[in-house]
Coordinates of C-alpha atoms in Angstrom, one line a residue:
G1477 CA 178.2 1.2 182.9
N1478 CA 177.7 4.9 181.3
Q1479 CA 177.3 3.4 177.9
I1480 CA 174.2 1.3 179.1
R1481 CA 172.7 4.3 181.4
E1482 CA 173.2 6.7 178.4
L1483 CA 171.3 5.0 175.7
P1484 CA 167.8 6.0 174.7
S1485 CA 165.4 3.8 176.5
L1486 CA 161.7 4.5 176.9
T1487 CA 161.1 2.5 179.7
R1488 CA 164.4 2.3 181.2
N1489 CA 164.0 -1.1 181.3
P1490 CA 167.9 -2.7 180.8
Y1491 CA 166.3 -5.8 179.6
D1492 CA 164.7 -3.8 176.1
F1493 CA 168.5 -3.3 175.1
V1494 CA 168.5 -7.2 174.1
T1495 CA 167.4 -5.9 171.0
L1496 CA 170.6 -4.1 170.0
S1497 CA 172.3 -8.1 170.2
G1498 CA 172.5 -10.2 166.7
N1499 CA 170.3 -13.1 165.9
V1500 CA 167.8 -12.0 168.1
A1501 CA 163.5 -11.0 166.8
P1502 CA 161.5 -9.3 169.0
T1503 CA 158.2 -10.9 169.7
D1504 CA 154.9 -9.1 170.6
V1505 CA 154.8 -7.9 174.0
N1506 CA 151.7 -8.0 176.5
T1507 CA 150.0 -4.4 176.6
T1508 CA 149.8 -5.0 180.7
N1509 CA 152.9 -3.7 181.1
F1510 CA 153.8 -6.7 183.3
T1511 CA 155.1 -9.1 181.4
S1512 CA 156.2 -9.5 178.1
T1513 CA 154.7 -13.0 176.2
R1514 CA 157.6 -15.2 177.2
G1515 CA 161.4 -15.0 177.8
A1516 CA 162.5 -11.5 177.9
G1517 CA 159.9 -10.9 174.9
F1518 CA 162.8 -11.7 172.1
A1519 CA 163.4 -14.6 170.3
I1520 CA 167.3 -15.4 170.2
N1521 CA 169.3 -17.2 167.6
G1522 CA 165.4 -19.5 166.2
Q1523 CA 165.0 -20.8 169.3
R1524 CA 161.2 -20.3 171.4
P1525 CA 161.5 -17.1 173.8
S1526 CA 160.8 -19.2 176.9
S1527 CA 164.2 -20.8 175.4
T1528 CA 166.0 -18.1 176.9
N1529 CA 168.1 -18.1 180.9
I1530 CA 167.5 -14.7 182.4
L1531 CA 170.3 -14.3 185.0
L1532 CA 170.5 -11.7 187.5
D1533 CA 174.7 -10.7 188.4
G1534 CA 174.9 -14.8 187.7
G1535 CA 171.8 -15.9 189.8
E1536 CA 168.8 -17.3 188.2
N1537 CA 166.0 -14.1 187.4
V1538 CA 162.9 -15.9 186.1
N1539 CA 159.1 -16.3 186.5
T1540 CA 159.4 -20.1 186.3
F1541 CA 155.6 -20.2 185.9
D1542 CA 155.6 -18.3 182.5
T1543 CA 159.3 -17.9 181.9
T1544 CA 159.5 -14.1 181.7
V1545 CA 161.8 -11.8 183.4
G1546 CA 161.3 -12.2 187.3
Q1547 CA 162.3 -8.7 187.9
S1548 CA 163.6 -6.1 186.9
V1549 CA 166.1 -3.2 188.7
P1550 CA 166.8 0.5 187.8
L1551 CA 169.2 1.5 184.9
D1552 CA 171.1 3.3 187.4
S1553 CA 172.0 0.4 189.3
V1554 CA 173.5 -1.5 186.3
Q1555 CA 177.1 -2.3 185.7
E1556 CA 177.2 -4.7 182.9
F1557 CA 175.1 -6.0 180.0
R1558 CA 175.4 -9.3 178.4
V1559 CA 173.5 -11.6 176.0
I1560 CA 174.9 -14.8 174.8
T1561 CA 173.8 -16.1 171.4
S1562 CA 175.2 -18.8 170.6
N1563 CA 178.2 -21.1 171.6
F1564 CA 177.6 -20.4 175.2
S1565 CA 180.1 -23.0 177.6
A1566 CA 179.1 -25.5 179.6
E1567 CA 178.8 -23.2 182.9
Y1568 CA 174.9 -21.9 181.3
G1569 CA 172.6 -24.0 181.3
R1570 CA 169.0 -24.1 181.5
A1571 CA 168.3 -23.1 178.4
A1572 CA 169.4 -23.3 174.9
G1573 CA 168.5 -20.2 172.7
G1574 CA 170.6 -17.5 174.3
I1575 CA 171.7 -16.0 177.8
I1576 CA 170.7 -12.8 179.4
N1577 CA 172.8 -11.5 182.4
V1578 CA 172.9 -8.2 184.1
A1579 CA 175.1 -7.4 186.8
T1580 CA 174.3 -4.5 188.9
R1581 CA 177.1 -2.0 190.3
A1582 CA 179.6 -1.9 193.5
G1583 CA 180.7 0.9 195.2
T1584 CA 184.7 2.3 195.1
N1585 CA 186.5 4.4 197.0
D1586 CA 185.3 7.4 195.1
F1587 CA 182.0 8.6 196.3
H1588 CA 179.4 8.7 192.6
G1589 CA 176.1 9.9 192.1
T1590 CA 173.3 10.5 190.1
L1591 CA 169.7 12.3 190.0
Y1592 CA 167.5 12.2 187.4
E1593 CA 163.9 12.5 185.8
F1594 CA 162.3 11.5 182.8
N1595 CA 158.9 12.6 181.9
R1596 CA 156.5 12.0 179.1
V1597 CA 153.3 13.7 178.7
A1598 CA 150.3 13.5 175.9
R1599 CA 151.0 16.9 174.8
F1600 CA 154.2 15.5 172.9
A1601 CA 152.1 12.0 171.6
S1602 CA 149.6 11.5 169.1
N1603 CA 146.2 9.8 168.8
D1604 CA 145.7 6.2 167.8
F1605 CA 144.0 5.2 164.5
N1606 CA 141.4 3.9 166.2
N1607 CA 140.2 6.2 168.3
N1608 CA 140.3 9.1 165.4
A1609 CA 138.8 6.6 163.5
N1610 CA 135.8 6.2 166.2
G1611 CA 135.6 9.7 166.9
V1612 CA 137.5 9.2 170.4
P1613 CA 139.5 11.9 171.7
K1614 CA 143.1 11.5 172.4
G1615 CA 143.8 10.1 176.1
N1616 CA 145.7 12.1 178.5
F1617 CA 149.3 10.6 180.3
T1618 CA 151.7 11.8 182.1
R1619 CA 154.6 9.8 183.1
N1620 CA 157.0 10.1 185.9
Q1621 CA 160.2 8.0 186.6
F1622 CA 162.7 9.7 188.7
G1623 CA 165.2 8.1 191.1
Y1624 CA 169.0 8.3 192.4
S1625 CA 171.8 6.5 192.6
V1626 CA 174.7 6.5 195.2
G1627 CA 178.2 5.1 196.4
G1628 CA 181.2 5.2 198.0
P1629 CA 183.6 3.2 200.7
V1630 CA 182.5 2.6 204.1
V1631 CA 186.3 1.7 204.6
R1632 CA 188.8 2.5 202.0
D1633 CA 190.1 0.0 200.4
K1634 CA 188.0 -2.7 202.2
F1635 CA 184.1 -2.1 202.5
F1636 CA 182.2 -0.1 200.0
F1637 CA 178.2 0.4 199.8
F1638 CA 175.8 1.1 196.8
N1639 CA 172.3 2.0 196.5
S1640 CA 170.0 3.2 193.8
T1641 CA 165.7 3.6 194.2
E1642 CA 163.7 4.5 191.4
W1643 CA 160.4 5.4 191.3
T1644 CA 157.4 5.0 188.1
R1645 CA 154.4 7.5 188.5
V1646 CA 151.8 7.1 185.2
R1647 CA 148.5 8.6 185.7
S1648 CA 146.3 8.5 182.3
R1649 CA 142.5 7.5 181.8
E1650 CA 140.9 6.2 178.6
Q1651 CA 136.7 6.9 177.5
V1652 CA 135.9 3.6 177.0
I1653 CA 132.4 2.6 174.6
N1654 CA 130.1 -0.3 175.0
Y1655 CA 126.9 -1.0 174.4
V1656 CA 125.1 -2.7 177.0
P1657 CA 121.3 -3.8 177.0
T1658 CA 118.8 -1.7 178.0
A1659 CA 115.7 -1.7 180.6
Q1660 CA 113.3 -1.8 177.8
L1661 CA 114.9 -5.1 175.9
F1662 CA 115.1 -6.1 180.2
A1663 CA 111.3 -5.5 180.4
A1664 CA 110.4 -7.4 177.2
S1665 CA 112.5 -10.5 178.6
S1666 CA 111.6 -14.0 180.6
T1667 CA 111.9 -12.7 184.8
A1668 CA 115.3 -15.2 184.3
T1669 CA 117.0 -12.6 182.3
Q1670 CA 115.9 -9.5 184.5
A1671 CA 116.5 -11.4 187.8
F1672 CA 120.2 -12.0 186.7
F1673 CA 121.1 -8.2 185.4
N1674 CA 118.5 -6.7 188.3
A1675 CA 121.2 -7.8 190.1
F1676 CA 124.2 -6.2 188.6
P1677 CA 123.7 -2.4 188.0
L1678 CA 125.0 -0.3 185.5
G1679 CA 128.1 2.1 187.2
T1680 CA 127.2 4.3 184.6
P1681 CA 124.2 4.5 182.8
I1682 CA 123.2 4.8 179.4
S1683 CA 123.9 8.1 178.4
G1684 CA 125.2 7.6 174.3
N1685 CA 123.5 6.2 171.0
V1686 CA 120.7 3.6 171.4
L1687 CA 120.2 0.6 168.7
S1688 CA 116.5 -0.5 168.0
V1689 CA 115.9 -3.9 167.2
S1690 CA 115.5 -2.9 163.7
D1691 CA 119.0 -1.4 163.9
V1692 CA 120.5 -4.2 165.6
I1693 CA 118.9 -6.4 163.4
A1694 CA 120.2 -4.5 159.9
R1695 CA 124.0 -4.0 161.3
A1696 CA 124.4 -8.0 162.8
G1697 CA 122.9 -9.2 159.2
L1698 CA 120.6 -11.4 161.3
T1699 CA 117.7 -13.4 159.4
G1700 CA 115.0 -16.3 160.6
T1701 CA 112.9 -15.5 163.5
S1702 CA 113.7 -15.8 167.3
A1703 CA 112.3 -14.3 170.2
F1704 CA 114.7 -11.2 169.8
T1705 CA 113.8 -10.6 166.2
S1706 CA 110.2 -11.0 166.6
L1707 CA 110.1 -7.8 169.2
P1708 CA 108.8 -4.5 167.9
G1709 CA 111.3 -3.0 166.0
T1710 CA 111.4 0.7 167.4
L1711 CA 112.2 -0.8 170.9
P1712 CA 115.6 0.6 172.3
A1713 CA 117.5 -2.5 172.5
F1714 CA 121.3 -1.4 173.1
G1715 CA 122.5 1.4 174.0
Q1716 CA 126.4 3.0 174.9
V1717 CA 127.6 3.9 177.9
L1718 CA 131.2 6.4 178.6
Y1719 CA 132.6 5.3 181.2
N1720 CA 136.2 6.0 181.9
I1721 CA 139.1 3.6 183.3
P1722 CA 142.5 3.8 183.8
S1723 CA 144.0 2.4 181.0
D1724 CA 147.5 2.8 179.0
V1725 CA 146.7 5.4 176.4
G1726 CA 150.7 5.5 175.4
A1727 CA 152.8 5.6 178.6
G1728 CA 152.1 2.2 180.2
L1729 CA 149.7 1.6 182.3
P1730 CA 148.7 3.8 185.3
Q1731 CA 151.0 2.6 188.2
N1732 CA 153.2 3.4 191.5
T1733 CA 156.2 1.5 191.1
Y1734 CA 159.7 1.7 193.2
Q1735 CA 162.6 -0.4 192.3
I1736 CA 165.8 -0.6 195.3
V1737 CA 169.1 -2.2 194.9
S1738 CA 171.4 -1.8 197.6
R1739 CA 174.5 -3.7 197.6
F1740 CA 177.8 -4.2 199.7
D1741 CA 181.4 -5.1 199.3
W1742 CA 183.9 -6.3 201.1
N1743 CA 187.0 -7.4 200.9
V1744 CA 187.9 -9.4 203.5
S1745 CA 191.7 -10.3 202.4
D1746 CA 193.7 -10.7 199.7
K1747 CA 192.5 -13.7 198.5
T1748 CA 188.8 -13.8 199.7
Q1749 CA 186.3 -10.5 198.5
F1750 CA 182.5 -11.1 199.5
Y1751 CA 179.3 -9.4 198.7
G1752 CA 175.6 -8.9 199.2
R1753 CA 172.8 -7.7 197.1
H1754 CA 169.8 -7.2 197.9
A1755 CA 167.5 -6.2 195.0
L1756 CA 163.2 -5.7 195.5
E1757 CA 160.6 -4.2 193.0
S1758 CA 157.1 -3.3 193.9
Q1759 CA 154.6 -2.5 191.5
N1760 CA 150.5 -1.4 191.9
F1761 CA 148.9 -1.5 189.0
F1762 CA 145.5 0.3 189.5
V1763 CA 141.7 -0.9 189.6
G1764 CA 140.4 -1.3 186.3
T1765 CA 143.7 -2.0 184.6
N1766 CA 143.1 -6.3 184.6
S1767 CA 139.4 -6.6 184.4
A1768 CA 137.3 -3.5 183.5
S1769 CA 133.4 -3.5 182.7
P1770 CA 130.4 -0.6 182.9
Y1771 CA 129.1 -3.2 185.8
Q1772 CA 129.7 -1.8 189.2
G1773 CA 132.5 -4.1 191.2
F1774 CA 133.9 -5.9 188.4
N1775 CA 137.0 -3.5 188.3
T1776 CA 140.6 -4.9 189.3
G1777 CA 143.9 -4.2 189.1
V1778 CA 147.7 -5.7 190.0
E1779 CA 149.8 -5.8 192.4
V1780 CA 153.3 -6.9 192.6
F1781 CA 156.2 -7.4 195.3
N1782 CA 159.7 -9.0 193.9
N1783 CA 162.8 -9.6 195.9
N1784 CA 166.0 -11.1 195.1
I1785 CA 168.6 -12.0 197.6
L1786 CA 172.3 -13.0 196.6
L1787 CA 175.6 -13.4 198.8
S1788 CA 178.2 -14.3 197.2
L1789 CA 181.8 -15.5 198.4
T1790 CA 185.2 -16.0 195.9
H1791 CA 188.3 -17.0 197.2
T1792 CA 191.6 -17.7 195.9
F1793 CA 193.4 -20.5 197.1
S1794 CA 196.8 -20.1 194.7
P1795 CA 197.2 -18.4 191.3
K1796 CA 195.9 -21.5 190.1
L1797 CA 192.9 -22.0 191.3
V1798 CA 190.0 -19.5 192.3
S1799 CA 186.7 -20.6 194.0
Q1800 CA 183.0 -18.9 194.1
T1801 CA 180.4 -19.4 196.0
K1802 CA 177.0 -18.2 195.1
V1803 CA 173.3 -18.5 197.1
V1804 CA 170.2 -16.5 195.4
Y1805 CA 166.8 -16.5 197.2
N1806 CA 164.3 -15.3 194.7
R1807 CA 160.7 -14.1 195.6
L1808 CA 158.4 -13.5 193.0
N1809 CA 154.7 -12.2 194.0
Q1810 CA 152.4 -11.6 191.6
Q1811 CA 148.2 -10.8 192.7
Q1812 CA 145.7 -10.7 190.0
P1813 CA 142.5 -10.6 192.7
L1814 CA 138.9 -10.5 192.3
G1815 CA 137.3 -6.9 193.0
A1816 CA 134.5 -5.9 195.1
Q1817 CA 132.1 -8.5 193.6
T1818 CA 132.0 -12.5 195.1
P1819 CA 132.9 -14.9 192.6
S1820 CA 130.0 -15.1 189.7
P1821 CA 129.3 -16.0 186.3
T1822 CA 130.6 -14.1 183.3
L1823 CA 127.7 -13.5 180.6
Y1824 CA 128.7 -13.3 176.8
L1825 CA 126.5 -13.3 174.3
R1826 CA 128.6 -15.9 172.1
P1827 CA 131.8 -17.8 172.7
Q1828 CA 134.0 -15.0 171.0
V1829 CA 133.3 -11.2 171.6
T1830 CA 130.6 -9.5 170.3
R1831 CA 130.7 -5.7 168.4
L1832 CA 128.0 -3.5 167.2
S1833 CA 128.3 -0.9 164.9
N1834 CA 132.3 -1.5 166.1
F1835 CA 131.8 -1.3 169.4
L1836 CA 132.3 -4.2 172.6
V1837 CA 129.0 -5.6 173.5
A1838 CA 129.3 -5.9 177.8
L1839 CA 127.3 -8.4 180.1
P1840 CA 128.0 -8.9 183.8
G1841 CA 130.9 -10.3 185.3
Y1842 CA 134.9 -10.8 185.4
L1843 CA 137.0 -10.0 181.9
P1844 CA 134.3 -10.0 179.7
F1845 CA 136.1 -9.2 176.9
N1846 CA 138.3 -12.6 177.3
P1847 CA 136.0 -15.6 177.6
G1848 CA 138.4 -18.5 179.4
S1849 CA 140.6 -15.6 180.9
A1850 CA 140.7 -16.2 184.7
I1851 CA 141.1 -14.6 187.9
P1852 CA 142.0 -15.0 190.8
F1853 CA 145.6 -15.8 189.7
G1854 CA 148.8 -15.3 191.6
G1855 CA 151.2 -16.5 194.3
P1856 CA 154.7 -16.4 195.8
Q1857 CA 156.8 -18.3 193.9
N1858 CA 160.4 -18.9 195.8
L1859 CA 163.4 -20.3 194.3
L1860 CA 166.6 -21.0 196.2
Q1861 CA 169.7 -21.1 194.6
V1862 CA 173.6 -22.7 195.4
Y1863 CA 176.3 -22.1 192.7
Q1864 CA 179.7 -23.7 193.7
D1865 CA 182.3 -22.5 190.6
F1866 CA 186.3 -23.3 190.4
N1867 CA 188.6 -21.8 188.5
T1868 CA 191.9 -23.4 187.3
T1869 CA 195.4 -23.1 185.1
L1870 CA 196.6 -25.5 184.1
G1871 CA 199.5 -25.3 181.6
D1872 CA 197.9 -24.2 178.3
H1873 CA 194.4 -25.6 179.6
Q1874 CA 191.8 -22.8 181.5
W1875 CA 189.2 -25.0 183.2
R1876 CA 185.9 -23.8 184.9
Y1877 CA 183.9 -26.5 186.4
G1878 CA 181.5 -26.4 189.4
G1879 CA 177.5 -27.1 189.5
T1880 CA 174.5 -26.0 190.8
F1881 CA 171.2 -26.7 192.9
I1882 CA 168.0 -25.0 192.4
H1883 CA 164.7 -25.2 194.6
I1884 CA 161.7 -24.3 193.6
Q1885 CA 158.5 -23.9 194.8
D1886 CA 155.6 -22.0 193.5
N1887 CA 152.4 -21.2 195.3
R1888 CA 149.6 -20.5 192.8
T1889 CA 146.3 -19.6 192.9
F1890 CA 144.3 -19.7 189.1
G1891 CA 140.9 -19.5 189.2
A1892 CA 140.1 -21.1 186.0
F1893 CA 136.4 -21.6 185.6
Q1894 CA 135.6 -20.4 189.2
T1895 CA 133.9 -17.3 187.6
A1896 CA 132.0 -19.7 185.5
V1897 CA 131.6 -18.8 181.6
A1898 CA 127.8 -18.3 180.7
T1899 CA 127.6 -18.2 177.0
L1900 CA 124.3 -17.5 174.9
G1901 CA 124.6 -19.0 171.6
S1902 CA 126.9 -20.1 169.2
N1903 CA 126.1 -16.9 166.9
L1904 CA 124.8 -13.4 167.2
G1905 CA 121.2 -14.6 166.0
A1906 CA 120.4 -17.3 168.4
A1907 CA 122.6 -15.4 171.4
L1908 CA 120.1 -12.4 171.4
G1909 CA 116.9 -15.1 171.0
N1910 CA 118.1 -16.5 174.6
L1911 CA 118.8 -13.5 176.2
V1912 CA 115.3 -12.5 175.9
T1913 CA 113.7 -16.0 176.5
G1914 CA 116.4 -16.4 179.4
Q1915 CA 118.2 -19.4 178.0
L1916 CA 122.0 -20.5 178.4
A1917 CA 123.4 -22.4 175.5
Q1918 CA 126.5 -23.7 177.5
F1919 CA 127.8 -22.9 181.6
Q1920 CA 131.1 -24.2 182.2
S1921 CA 132.2 -24.2 186.0
A1922 CA 135.1 -25.7 187.8
I1923 CA 133.7 -27.9 190.7
D1924 CA 135.0 -30.5 193.3
P1925 CA 134.5 -33.7 191.5
R1926 CA 134.9 -35.1 194.9
G1927 CA 137.4 -38.4 194.1
A1928 CA 135.9 -39.0 190.5
F1929 CA 137.7 -38.8 187.4
P1930 CA 136.3 -38.0 183.7
G1931 CA 133.9 -40.4 182.5
Q1932 CA 132.0 -41.1 186.3
T1933 CA 129.1 -39.6 187.3
V1934 CA 129.3 -37.0 190.3
T1935 CA 125.8 -36.7 192.0
L1936 CA 124.4 -32.9 192.2
P1937 CA 125.1 -30.9 194.0
V1938 CA 128.1 -29.7 193.6
G1939 CA 130.8 -27.1 195.2
P1940 CA 133.9 -25.3 194.2
P1941 CA 136.8 -26.8 194.1
N1942 CA 140.9 -26.1 195.6
F1943 CA 142.1 -23.5 193.3
S1944 CA 145.2 -23.2 195.3
R1945 CA 148.7 -25.5 194.6
S1946 CA 151.8 -25.5 196.2
N1947 CA 154.0 -27.0 193.1
R1948 CA 157.7 -28.0 194.3
Y1949 CA 160.6 -28.9 192.0
N1950 CA 164.4 -30.1 192.4
E1951 CA 166.8 -29.1 189.8
F1952 CA 170.8 -29.6 189.3
A1953 CA 173.5 -29.5 187.1
L1954 CA 177.2 -30.3 186.5
Y1955 CA 179.6 -29.5 184.3
I1956 CA 183.2 -29.2 183.3
Q1957 CA 184.6 -26.8 180.6
D1958 CA 188.3 -26.7 179.2
N1959 CA 189.7 -23.7 177.3
W1960 CA 192.6 -25.0 175.3
R1961 CA 195.1 -23.0 174.2
A1962 CA 196.2 -25.5 171.6
R1963 CA 198.4 -22.6 170.0
P1964 CA 198.3 -18.8 169.6
N1965 CA 196.2 -18.3 167.4
L1966 CA 194.0 -21.6 167.4
T1967 CA 191.5 -22.3 171.0
F1968 CA 189.8 -25.2 172.1
N1969 CA 186.4 -24.4 174.0
L1970 CA 185.1 -27.6 175.1
G1971 CA 182.9 -28.5 177.5
V1972 CA 179.8 -31.2 178.7
R1973 CA 176.9 -30.3 181.0
Y1974 CA 174.4 -32.6 183.0
D1975 CA 171.3 -31.2 183.7
Y1976 CA 168.6 -32.6 185.7
F1977 CA 164.9 -31.0 185.7
G1978 CA 163.2 -32.9 188.5
V1979 CA 159.4 -34.0 188.3
Q1980 CA 157.1 -31.2 190.3
H1981 CA 154.8 -33.0 193.5
N1982 CA 152.6 -30.8 195.2
K1983 CA 152.9 -30.4 199.4
N1984 CA 149.6 -32.1 199.1
E1985 CA 150.2 -34.8 196.9
A1986 CA 146.4 -36.0 197.0
L1987 CA 145.9 -32.6 194.6
D1988 CA 147.9 -34.1 192.2
S1989 CA 146.3 -36.6 189.2
N1990 CA 147.3 -37.4 185.9
F1991 CA 146.0 -39.9 183.2
Y1992 CA 147.5 -43.4 182.6
F1993 CA 148.2 -45.8 180.5
G1994 CA 146.3 -49.0 181.0
S1995 CA 147.4 -52.8 179.6
G1996 CA 147.4 -53.4 175.8
S1997 CA 150.3 -54.2 173.1
T1998 CA 148.9 -51.4 170.8
L1999 CA 149.1 -47.6 171.9
A2000 CA 145.0 -47.4 171.3
E2001 CA 144.5 -50.4 173.7
R2002 CA 146.9 -48.8 176.5
V2003 CA 144.8 -45.7 176.4
R2004 CA 141.4 -47.4 176.0
N2005 CA 142.1 -49.5 179.1
G2006 CA 143.9 -46.3 180.9
S2007 CA 142.7 -43.9 183.3
V2008 CA 143.1 -40.9 185.3
Q2009 CA 144.4 -41.6 188.6
L2010 CA 145.8 -39.9 191.7
A2011 CA 149.4 -39.6 191.3
Q2012 CA 150.6 -41.1 194.9
S2013 CA 148.6 -44.6 193.7
S2014 CA 149.5 -44.8 190.4
P2015 CA 151.2 -47.0 188.2
V2016 CA 154.6 -44.8 188.4
G2017 CA 154.1 -43.1 192.0
G2018 CA 154.4 -39.5 190.8
L2019 CA 152.8 -37.0 188.3
W2020 CA 154.9 -38.2 185.7

């Protein structure tokens, strides 16, 4: 425990210590600072990062929607950190790559505690390459991570307590420079273009460099004739807006975060031990950290509130038979809400982001630089877990056997194309021409199909669908492991495990549908004769 707490860690996240293990390679980490790309951010044994089972005190600690770490805990609450990269026994399952288990501290007969603060400031950091190249000054940040831990006896030799709480405060802002269309360009454009942009005023007026029509044509290398290139060459077309947003400039996203671990241990008798542990994590990432725009009302943040509760009972029936029972309730709740603006189309010049003179072009809408991404997103995910394990010693054989049951309820809102994606053109020349004439090349929006399926006709007008689901899963496992010491210098580790992963179903099964094969002697015929159907009325009677 002391060694773990004294290891250098930039963010004091215990799951970062996976990098110390063998057969481990780090993967890209999402710069939003509240999730790794998958797993714990590491590939173990050459497997996908998703193929990592992440445990907290031996109980599941995985966000099953994206396979990332469910919640973290203060480093000062960690007693033991274990990474199993290969040859793990049959008691471990649900993943083939590796096992990561963080065990929390317990109180003892002596009072122990810590009080700490870790501080990082921009004064001791350098500017990054892109900022230097574009003449953007270094961002200013302050990160404070502070907390305490305390543990000791309530009744000596009988009842103990432990608590650790940590707060993280990050303050940083970054100046962002985007190009936006000018009022002069709107005045020369169609009434449709004017009406759209009039509904979304800028939060900050144009105050930087202004590109004329001729400048845009030259810098973008436009050829041919369009409504845009036909405008007067001296007409101001795009101007720079300079605005500040809460951003990660070297110390993580601006946030108010706290983590709490509370635990009690009770020696019921010489043969029975019981402990309970509650871990809580609250994160508030400031408005503008998730979606940021120079137009008013499109800045959004992220809110996270996680709980993990574990009860464990160990009973020794005899020197040769020990039982351990664990019940775990894990509730993960991440919310990525909309901002002040109601759902409205996000306008893009073309399917990919556009730059002028190395600066992004921003148009109104949520996530203006992430075509196809979607908010609102999130919802509570509940996991109820029951573990039963036995240890038996018979001669040279040490048996471990038992089982697991996990019930998963994922309540999720995913507003994919709730804020429609409107694209002006497939290339920049066509897009600028359509911007002037008020024409769209593509409009993508989610609709309620009213019972119709792909290939069938939907009568206009249409409305939005239900973007929320409550998916349920049941999983269980049985295993038996025999560690047979055949000779003093020879041990066989023999085990077998069975895992069952149930078919997901929605609380409202009328919201489940899939493609089902039709009749035919070849795969092509079965696809041709197949159709999308409601899961409950399909030939298999389920989603799959």
